[in-house]
Each structure stands twice: as C-alpha cells, then as structure tokens.
Amino acid sequence: MTRRLTLITLALSALAFGAGSAQAQSDTVKIGVILPMTGQSASTGKQIDAAIKLWVAQNGSKAGGKKVEVILKDDAGVADTTRRLAQELVVNDKVVALAGFGLTPLALATAPIATQSKTPLVVMAAATSMITEASPYIVRTSFTLPQAAVSIAEWAAKNKVKKVVTLVADYGPGNDAEKYFADRFVLNGGTVAEKLRTPLRSPDFAPVLQKVRDAAPDALFVFLPSGQGAQFMKQFGERGLAKAGIKLIATGDVTDDDQLNDMGDVALGVVNSHHYSAAHPSPANKKYVEAFEAANKFRPNFMSVGGYDGMRVIYNALNTTKGAGGDALLAAMKGQIFESPRGPVLIDAQTRDIVQDIYIRKVERVNGQLYNIEFDVQKGVKDPGKLK
Ligand code: DHB
C-alpha cells in the first residue's frame, strides 16, 4: 500500500513538474469526468452525463480560446476504481479538471490526487459536508445534506410535528442528515424517538419500517441517496404507515425527479426540502427542463443541475485563465455567482462550497404528473456544516 502510494506520488510530482509546458503548447483542454454509469447509482451518472452533454451542445466545445474535450469514465460507484481512473486521467490524459463523483466515498478517495497534482476537482453530486475539506482543490456544485436537513427540521417544528423517527442511509451524507435534522428539530422543542439506519448497498426497508410503526411518531424523516426513493416509497405504502397516521418528511433525494413520476399516490403530499425541483418556476429553469427533456426523453433531477452548473463553473474559469489549469483555474472557480436552473448560486471563495436557496416543497399532481411544488424558501443558505 505504502509502495503504491509512493509510486502514485512520484508519478504525480513528475507530472506537476512537466505540466506547465505540456499544457501551454496544447490547444485542447481536457476535462476528466468520472461517474457511476453502471451499478446501484447509475441514475446519477445518467443524469449528470446528460446535463454535461446539454451544456456542451448549448455552449460549444470551446472555452478560454481552447478546444474542450470531455473524457467520461465509469467507476460503477467503486472508490478504488474512481481513484485509479482519476490517476490515469491526470497522468496520461493531463486533464485540467476532474469532475463528477456520484457518491461521497468516491470523492474522498480521489481528494489526495487533486491535492498532489494541483488539479481542481469539481464535485457535481456527492453531498457530505466535509468533502470540501478533504482537499483545497475541491469545489462543489451539488449541495450538502446539512443545507437540506436543517430546513425541513425547521418546517416540521413549526407544523405540529412533535415526535419524529429518523431513517438514513448509513454513510457520510446519512450521518449529516441525521445529525443536522435532529439537532435543529430538538432545538425547536421536538423529540427524536429513534434513529434508524439502512446500509448503502442493497437496503431492505421492511425491518426498519416495522420499528417506525411500533414507535408511532408524528412523522418519519428520511434521507436516502438518489435511486433508492422509489423502492422505499413502495414499502412505506405497503406497510400502511401513512394510514397509521405517520407523516413522511424527507430531503428531496427521496422524492427524486428521476423516479417521482412513477411513485404513485403514496408520494402525494410528502413535504421535503431541497435545492432543485424540475418544477422550479423560473424562466431559466423552464428553458433548462424543455431542452433537457427534448434531448433525453426523461426529466432532469437535482443531480443533473450539479453537472450542468459544474460545467458552467469550469467553462467560466477556463475563460478567465485562457485555458490554463492548476492554481489559476482553481482561483477562477472561487467566488463565481450565476443564475442556475435551481435559482441564484454562489461558489463561496473561502469554503469552495455552494451557497444556494433551499426550498420547502410538497409532492402534488400537476397535469397528471407528480412534481415537487415549492411553497417556501430559505434564501442564500451556506452549508451549516461549515458554521461550527
Ligand atoms: C450522496 C449521494 C446521493 O445520491 C445523494 O442523493 C446525496 C448524497 C453522497 O453519496 O454524497
């Protein structure tokens, strides 16, 4: 292991040494995108890949006066593969930026490569608060679980929810969701009766849903990663929790636009919080959804906007540096302000994390289709995980 790391370090320092001249001579800049295109998180890869292609189709394959080449690699959601692919992209392809990262462990496994090779790494999906602290070269265009969880905790406490059970996927973003939901809910006078967790891989919700029924809370708060919402919702419906008077509240990862329309009536009325809804009523989003659906025949979800905005951040930065990479490219990513399909966003120059509006939404049927309809908003939310 140590020997392997030493070899990686040697290869990367050799690269850093020669990088300046190699890149200066080339009129092409490469962006290395690593996504789970297969496996349990394949919908994340599908959504972000589609959004990147839409960005390039709309904005051309030139930035900073150079031709932009996007190289897509499939890590199947396996961290060792992500790290190996990132190393190859940096050493062999000499990419100016790494991007993608569908799950927290995949971003964390790659962080040392970004640091050692001074390559900006744009996290388009993963959402555990501390990811941006794993390398000074990480910039995030997705969201954080504390951003989403605090807002729904505030809403619940103000809306007659007194006793809650929490249920989260048992890894980084689930830990964040559980902690930030519970802390804010308890601060506002609520009680968390039980904290339940399911494994990230192949979860079975039946046993935990039985525990929820037995605990008989006013509401169940849920975070599960994108792709697991539909199966959860089905079992929630089958076990009759709603009929037993247990309200479902969640982060918007559960009422995911990628699956929402197929969830059926059980999803109706679920109140949740997130940074993006395909039904967000802005002209910029209407344009985005129309173009995305025309190109793909499926609805864009929150993962897609992380990919679309990540491309914007990279293009804007390349325009500033005239195609140069490394520290100059990183500096040009910091402090960017623009209107995303989700609403106004800022890349915080200090934390390199995204500052954005968080919406409270309710699942409703509109023209025969299920959507997250926004009814309240908290403006300009910084990651609460950075305010410690
Ligand atoms: C993460 C993955 C998801 O699919 C999601 O919806 C939120 C967070 C993650 O692994 O960080």
Coordinates of N, CA and C in Angstrom, one line a residue, residues 159-314:
N159 N -44.8 23.0 12.3 CA -46.1 22.5 11.7 C -46.6 21.3 12.4
K160 N -46.7 21.4 13.8 CA -47.3 20.4 14.6 C -46.7 19.1 14.6
V161 N -45.5 19.0 14.2 CA -44.8 17.7 14.3 C -44.0 17.7 15.6
K162 N -44.3 16.8 16.6 CA -43.6 16.9 17.9 C -42.6 15.8 18.1
K163 N -43.0 14.6 17.6 CA -42.2 13.4 17.8 C -41.8 12.8 16.4
V164 N -40.5 12.6 16.2 CA -40.0 12.1 14.9 C -39.1 10.9 15.1
V165 N -39.2 9.9 14.1 CA -38.1 8.9 14.0 C -37.4 9.3 12.7
T166 N -36.0 9.1 12.8 CA -35.2 9.4 11.6 C -34.7 8.1 11.0
L167 N -34.6 8.1 9.7 CA -34.2 6.9 8.9 C -33.2 7.4 7.8
V168 N -32.0 7.0 7.9 CA -31.0 7.5 6.9 C -30.1 6.3 6.4
A169 N -29.5 6.5 5.2 CA -28.5 5.6 4.7 C -27.3 5.7 5.5
D170 N -26.7 4.6 5.9 CA -25.6 4.5 6.9 C -24.3 4.9 6.3
Y171 N -24.0 6.1 5.9 CA -22.7 6.6 5.5 C -22.7 8.1 5.5
G172 N -21.6 8.7 5.1 CA -21.4 10.2 5.3 C -22.7 11.1 5.2
P173 N -23.3 11.1 4.0 CA -24.5 12.1 3.9 C -25.6 11.7 4.8
G174 N -25.8 10.4 5.1 CA -26.8 10.0 6.1 C -26.5 10.4 7.5
N175 N -25.2 10.3 7.9 CA -24.8 10.8 9.2 C -25.1 12.3 9.3
D176 N -24.8 13.1 8.3 CA -25.0 14.5 8.3 C -26.5 14.8 8.4
A177 N -27.3 14.1 7.6 CA -28.8 14.3 7.5 C -29.4 14.1 8.9
E178 N -29.0 12.9 9.5 CA -29.5 12.6 10.8 C -29.1 13.6 11.9
K179 N -27.9 14.0 11.9 CA -27.4 14.9 12.9 C -28.0 16.3 12.8
Y180 N -27.9 16.8 11.6 CA -28.4 18.2 11.4 C -29.9 18.3 11.5
F181 N -30.6 17.3 11.1 CA -32.1 17.3 11.3 C -32.4 17.2 12.8
A182 N -31.8 16.3 13.5 CA -32.1 16.1 14.9 C -31.7 17.3 15.7
D183 N -30.5 17.8 15.5 CA -30.1 19.0 16.3 C -31.1 20.2 16.2
R184 N -31.5 20.5 14.9 CA -32.3 21.6 14.8 C -33.8 21.4 15.3
F185 N -34.2 20.1 15.1 CA -35.6 19.8 15.5 C -35.7 19.8 17.0
V186 N -34.7 19.3 17.7 CA -34.7 19.3 19.2 C -34.5 20.7 19.7
L187 N -33.7 21.5 19.1 CA -33.5 22.9 19.4 C -34.9 23.6 19.4
N188 N -35.7 23.2 18.5 CA -37.0 23.9 18.3 C -38.1 23.2 19.1
G189 N -37.7 22.3 20.1 CA -38.7 21.7 21.0 C -39.2 20.4 20.6
G190 N -38.7 19.8 19.5 CA -39.2 18.4 19.1 C -38.4 17.3 19.8
T191 N -39.0 16.1 19.7 CA -38.3 14.9 20.2 C -38.0 13.9 19.1
V192 N -36.8 13.4 19.1 CA -36.4 12.3 18.2 C -36.4 11.0 19.0
A193 N -37.5 10.2 18.7 CA -37.7 9.0 19.5 C -36.7 7.9 19.1
E194 N -36.3 7.8 17.9 CA -35.4 6.7 17.4 C -34.6 7.2 16.2
K195 N -33.4 6.7 16.1 CA -32.6 7.0 14.9 C -32.2 5.7 14.2
L196 N -32.8 5.5 13.0 CA -32.6 4.2 12.3 C -31.7 4.4 11.1
R197 N -31.0 3.3 10.7 CA -30.1 3.4 9.5 C -30.3 2.1 8.7
T198 N -30.1 2.3 7.4 CA -30.1 1.2 6.5 C -28.7 1.2 5.7
P199 N -28.2 0.0 5.3 CA -27.0 0.0 4.6 C -27.1 0.7 3.2
L200 N -25.9 1.3 2.8 CA -25.9 2.0 1.5 C -26.2 1.0 0.3
R201 N -25.6 -0.2 0.4 CA -25.8 -1.2 -0.6 C -27.0 -2.1 -0.4
S202 N -27.8 -2.3 -1.3 CA -29.0 -3.2 -1.3 C -29.8 -3.1 0.0
P203 N -30.3 -2.0 0.4 CA -31.1 -1.9 1.6 C -32.4 -2.6 1.6
D204 N -32.9 -3.2 2.7 CA -34.2 -3.7 2.8 C -34.9 -2.8 3.9
F205 N -36.0 -2.2 3.5 CA -36.6 -1.2 4.4 C -37.7 -1.9 5.3
A206 N -38.1 -3.1 5.0 CA -39.1 -3.8 5.8 C -38.8 -3.8 7.3
P207 N -37.7 -4.2 7.8 CA -37.5 -4.3 9.2 C -37.5 -2.9 9.9
V208 N -36.9 -1.9 9.3 CA -36.9 -0.6 9.9 C -38.3 0.0 9.9
L209 N -39.0 -0.2 8.8 CA -40.4 0.3 8.8 C -41.3 -0.3 9.9
Q210 N -41.0 -1.5 10.2 CA -41.8 -2.1 11.3 C -41.4 -1.4 12.6
K211 N -40.2 -1.1 12.8 CA -39.7 -0.3 14.0 C -40.4 1.0 14.1
V212 N -40.5 1.7 12.9 CA -41.1 3.0 12.8 C -42.6 2.9 13.3
R213 N -43.3 1.9 12.8 CA -44.7 1.7 13.1 C -44.8 1.5 14.6
D214 N -44.0 0.7 15.2 CA -44.0 0.4 16.6 C -43.8 1.7 17.5
A215 N -42.9 2.6 17.0 CA -42.6 3.8 17.7 C -43.7 4.8 17.6
A216 N -44.5 4.7 16.6 CA -45.7 5.6 16.3 C -45.4 7.1 16.5
P217 N -44.4 7.6 15.7 CA -44.1 9.0 15.8 C -45.2 9.8 15.0
D218 N -45.1 11.2 15.1 CA -46.0 12.0 14.3 C -45.5 12.0 12.8
A219 N -44.1 11.9 12.7 CA -43.5 11.9 11.4 C -42.3 11.0 11.3
L220 N -42.0 10.5 10.1 CA -40.7 9.8 9.8 C -39.9 10.7 8.9
F221 N -38.7 11.1 9.3 CA -37.8 11.9 8.5 C -36.8 10.9 7.8
V222 N -36.7 11.0 6.5 CA -35.9 10.1 5.7 C -34.9 10.8 4.8
F223 N -33.6 10.3 4.8 CA -32.6 10.6 3.7 C -32.2 9.3 3.1
L224 N -32.3 9.1 1.8 CA -31.7 8.0 1.1 C -31.0 8.6 -0.1
P225 N -29.9 8.0 -0.6 CA -29.3 8.6 -1.8 C -30.2 8.4 -3.1
S226 N -30.0 9.2 -4.0 CA -30.7 9.2 -5.3 C -30.7 7.8 -5.9
G227 N -31.9 7.3 -6.2 CA -32.0 5.9 -6.8 C -32.7 5.0 -5.9
Q228 N -32.8 5.3 -4.5 CA -33.5 4.4 -3.6 C -34.9 4.9 -3.2
G229 N -35.3 6.1 -3.6 CA -36.5 6.6 -3.2 C -37.8 5.8 -3.5
A230 N -37.8 5.3 -4.8 CA -39.0 4.6 -5.3 C -39.2 3.3 -4.5
Q231 N -38.2 2.6 -4.3 CA -38.3 1.3 -3.5 C -38.8 1.6 -2.1
F232 N -38.2 2.6 -1.5 CA -38.6 3.0 -0.1 C -40.1 3.3 -0.1
M233 N -40.5 4.2 -1.0 CA -41.8 4.7 -1.0 C -42.8 3.6 -1.2
K234 N -42.5 2.6 -2.0 CA -43.4 1.4 -2.2 C -43.6 0.7 -0.9
Q235 N -42.5 0.4 -0.2 CA -42.6 -0.3 1.0 C -43.3 0.5 2.1
F236 N -43.1 1.8 2.1 CA -43.8 2.7 3.1 C -45.3 2.6 2.9
G237 N -45.7 2.6 1.6 CA -47.1 2.4 1.2 C -47.6 1.1 1.6
E238 N -46.9 0.0 1.3 CA -47.4 -1.3 1.5 C -47.6 -1.6 3.0
R239 N -46.7 -1.0 3.9 CA -46.8 -1.3 5.3 C -47.8 -0.5 6.0
G240 N -48.5 0.4 5.3 CA -49.6 1.1 5.9 C -49.2 2.2 6.9
L241 N -48.0 2.7 6.8 CA -47.6 3.7 7.7 C -48.4 5.0 7.6
A242 N -48.7 5.4 6.4 CA -49.5 6.7 6.2 C -50.9 6.5 6.8
K243 N -51.4 5.3 6.6 CA -52.8 5.0 7.2 C -52.7 5.0 8.7
A244 N -51.6 4.6 9.3 CA -51.4 4.7 10.7 C -51.2 6.1 11.2
G245 N -51.3 7.1 10.4 CA -51.1 8.5 10.8 C -49.7 9.0 10.9
I246 N -48.8 8.2 10.3 CA -47.4 8.7 10.4 C -47.0 9.4 9.1
K247 N -46.7 10.7 9.2 CA -46.4 11.6 8.1 C -45.0 11.3 7.6
L248 N -44.8 11.4 6.3 CA -43.5 11.2 5.8 C -42.9 12.6 5.5
I249 N -41.7 12.9 6.0 CA -41.0 14.1 5.6 C -39.5 13.7 5.2
A250 N -38.9 14.4 4.3 CA -37.7 13.9 3.8 C -36.8 15.0 3.2
T251 N -35.6 14.7 2.8 CA -34.8 15.6 1.9 C -35.3 15.2 0.5
G252 N -35.1 16.1 -0.4 CA -35.6 15.9 -1.8 C -34.9 14.7 -2.5
D253 N -33.9 14.1 -1.9 CA -33.3 13.0 -2.6 C -34.2 11.8 -2.7
V254 N -35.2 11.8 -1.7 CA -36.2 10.7 -1.7 C -37.3 10.9 -2.7
T255 N -37.8 12.1 -2.9 CA -38.8 12.4 -3.9 C -38.1 12.9 -5.1
D256 N -37.1 12.2 -5.6 CA -36.2 12.5 -6.7 C -37.0 12.6 -8.0
D257 N -36.8 13.7 -8.7 CA -37.5 13.9 -10.0 C -37.2 12.7 -11.0
D258 N -36.1 12.0 -10.8 CA -35.8 10.9 -11.7 C -36.8 9.8 -11.6
Q259 N -37.3 9.6 -10.4 CA -38.2 8.5 -10.1 C -39.6 8.9 -9.7
L260 N -39.8 10.2 -9.4 CA -41.0 10.6 -8.7 C -42.3 10.3 -9.4
N261 N -42.3 10.5 -10.7 CA -43.5 10.3 -11.5 C -44.0 8.9 -11.5
D262 N -43.1 7.9 -11.2 CA -43.5 6.5 -11.1 C -43.9 6.0 -9.7
M263 N -43.8 6.9 -8.7 CA -44.0 6.5 -7.3 C -45.5 6.3 -7.0
G264 N -46.4 7.0 -7.7 CA -47.8 6.9 -7.5 C -48.3 7.7 -6.3
D265 N -49.6 7.4 -5.9 CA -50.3 8.2 -4.9 C -49.6 8.3 -3.6
V266 N -48.8 7.2 -3.2 CA -48.2 7.2 -1.9 C -47.3 8.4 -1.7
A267 N -46.7 9.0 -2.8 CA -45.8 10.1 -2.7 C -46.6 11.5 -2.5
L268 N -47.9 11.5 -2.8 CA -48.7 12.7 -2.8 C -48.6 13.3 -1.4
G269 N -48.4 14.6 -1.3 CA -48.4 15.3 0.0 C -47.1 15.2 0.8
V270 N -46.1 14.5 0.3 CA -44.9 14.4 1.1 C -44.2 15.7 1.1
V271 N -43.9 16.3 2.2 CA -43.2 17.6 2.3 C -41.7 17.3 2.5
N272 N -40.9 18.0 1.7 CA -39.5 17.7 1.7 C -38.7 19.0 1.4
S273 N -37.4 19.0 1.6 CA -36.6 20.2 1.3 C -35.4 19.9 0.4
H274 N -35.2 20.8 -0.5 CA -34.0 20.6 -1.4 C -33.7 21.9 -2.2
H275 N -32.7 21.8 -3.0 CA -32.2 22.9 -3.8 C -32.7 23.0 -5.2
Y276 N -33.3 21.8 -5.7 CA -33.8 21.8 -7.1 C -35.0 21.0 -7.2
S277 N -36.0 21.6 -8.0 CA -37.1 20.9 -8.4 C -37.3 21.1 -9.9
A278 N -37.6 20.1 -10.7 CA -37.9 20.3 -12.1 C -39.1 21.3 -12.3
A279 N -39.9 21.5 -11.3 CA -41.0 22.4 -11.4 C -40.6 23.8 -10.9
H280 N -39.4 24.1 -10.6 CA -39.0 25.4 -10.1 C -39.4 26.5 -11.1
P281 N -40.3 27.4 -10.7 CA -41.0 28.3 -11.7 C -40.1 29.5 -12.1
S282 N -39.0 29.3 -12.7 CA -38.2 30.4 -13.2 C -38.1 30.3 -14.7
P283 N -37.9 31.4 -15.4 CA -37.7 31.2 -16.9 C -36.5 30.4 -17.2
A284 N -35.4 30.6 -16.4 CA -34.2 29.8 -16.7 C -34.4 28.3 -16.5
N285 N -35.2 28.0 -15.5 CA -35.5 26.5 -15.4 C -36.4 26.0 -16.4
K286 N -37.4 26.8 -16.8 CA -38.3 26.3 -17.9 C -37.5 26.0 -19.1
K287 N -36.6 26.9 -19.5 CA -35.7 26.6 -20.6 C -34.9 25.4 -20.5
Y288 N -34.3 25.2 -19.3 CA -33.5 24.1 -19.0 C -34.2 22.8 -19.1
V289 N -35.4 22.7 -18.5 CA -36.2 21.5 -18.5 C -36.6 21.1 -19.9
E290 N -37.1 22.1 -20.6 CA -37.5 21.9 -22.0 C -36.4 21.3 -22.9
A291 N -35.2 21.9 -22.8 CA -34.1 21.5 -23.6 C -33.6 20.1 -23.2
F292 N -33.6 19.9 -21.8 CA -33.1 18.6 -21.3 C -34.1 17.5 -21.7
E293 N -35.4 17.7 -21.6 CA -36.4 16.6 -21.9 C -36.4 16.4 -23.4
A294 N -36.2 17.4 -24.2 CA -36.1 17.3 -25.7 C -35.0 16.4 -26.1
A295 N -33.8 16.6 -25.4 CA -32.6 15.8 -25.7 C -32.6 14.4 -25.2
N296 N -33.3 14.2 -24.1 CA -33.2 12.9 -23.3 C -34.4 12.1 -23.1
K297 N -35.6 12.6 -23.3 CA -36.8 11.9 -23.0 C -37.0 11.4 -21.6
F298 N -36.2 12.1 -20.7 CA -36.5 11.9 -19.2 C -36.3 13.3 -18.6
R299 N -36.9 13.4 -17.3 CA -36.9 14.6 -16.6 C -35.6 14.8 -15.9
P300 N -35.1 16.1 -15.9 CA -33.8 16.3 -15.2 C -34.1 16.3 -13.7
N301 N -33.1 15.8 -12.9 CA -33.3 15.8 -11.4 C -32.2 16.7 -10.8
F302 N -32.1 16.7 -9.5 CA -31.1 17.6 -8.8 C -29.7 17.2 -9.1
M303 N -29.4 15.9 -9.5 CA -28.1 15.6 -9.9 C -27.7 16.3 -11.2
S304 N -28.6 16.4 -12.1 CA -28.4 17.0 -13.4 C -27.9 18.4 -13.2
V305 N -28.5 19.2 -12.3 CA -28.1 20.6 -12.2 C -26.7 20.7 -11.6
G306 N -26.3 19.8 -10.8 CA -25.0 19.8 -10.3 C -24.0 19.6 -11.4
G307 N -24.3 18.8 -12.4 CA -23.5 18.6 -13.6 C -23.5 19.8 -14.5
Y308 N -24.6 20.3 -14.8 CA -24.8 21.5 -15.7 C -24.0 22.7 -15.1
D309 N -24.2 23.0 -13.8 CA -23.6 24.1 -13.2 C -22.1 23.9 -13.0
G310 N -21.7 22.6 -12.8 CA -20.3 22.3 -12.7 C -19.6 22.6 -14.0
M311 N -20.2 22.3 -15.1 CA -19.6 22.7 -16.4 C -19.5 24.2 -16.6
R312 N -20.6 24.9 -16.1 CA -20.5 26.3 -16.2 C -19.3 26.9 -15.4
V313 N -19.1 26.4 -14.2 CA -18.0 26.8 -13.4 C -16.7 26.6 -14.1
I314 N -16.6 25.4 -14.7 CA -15.3 25.1 -15.4 C -15.1 26.0 -16.6

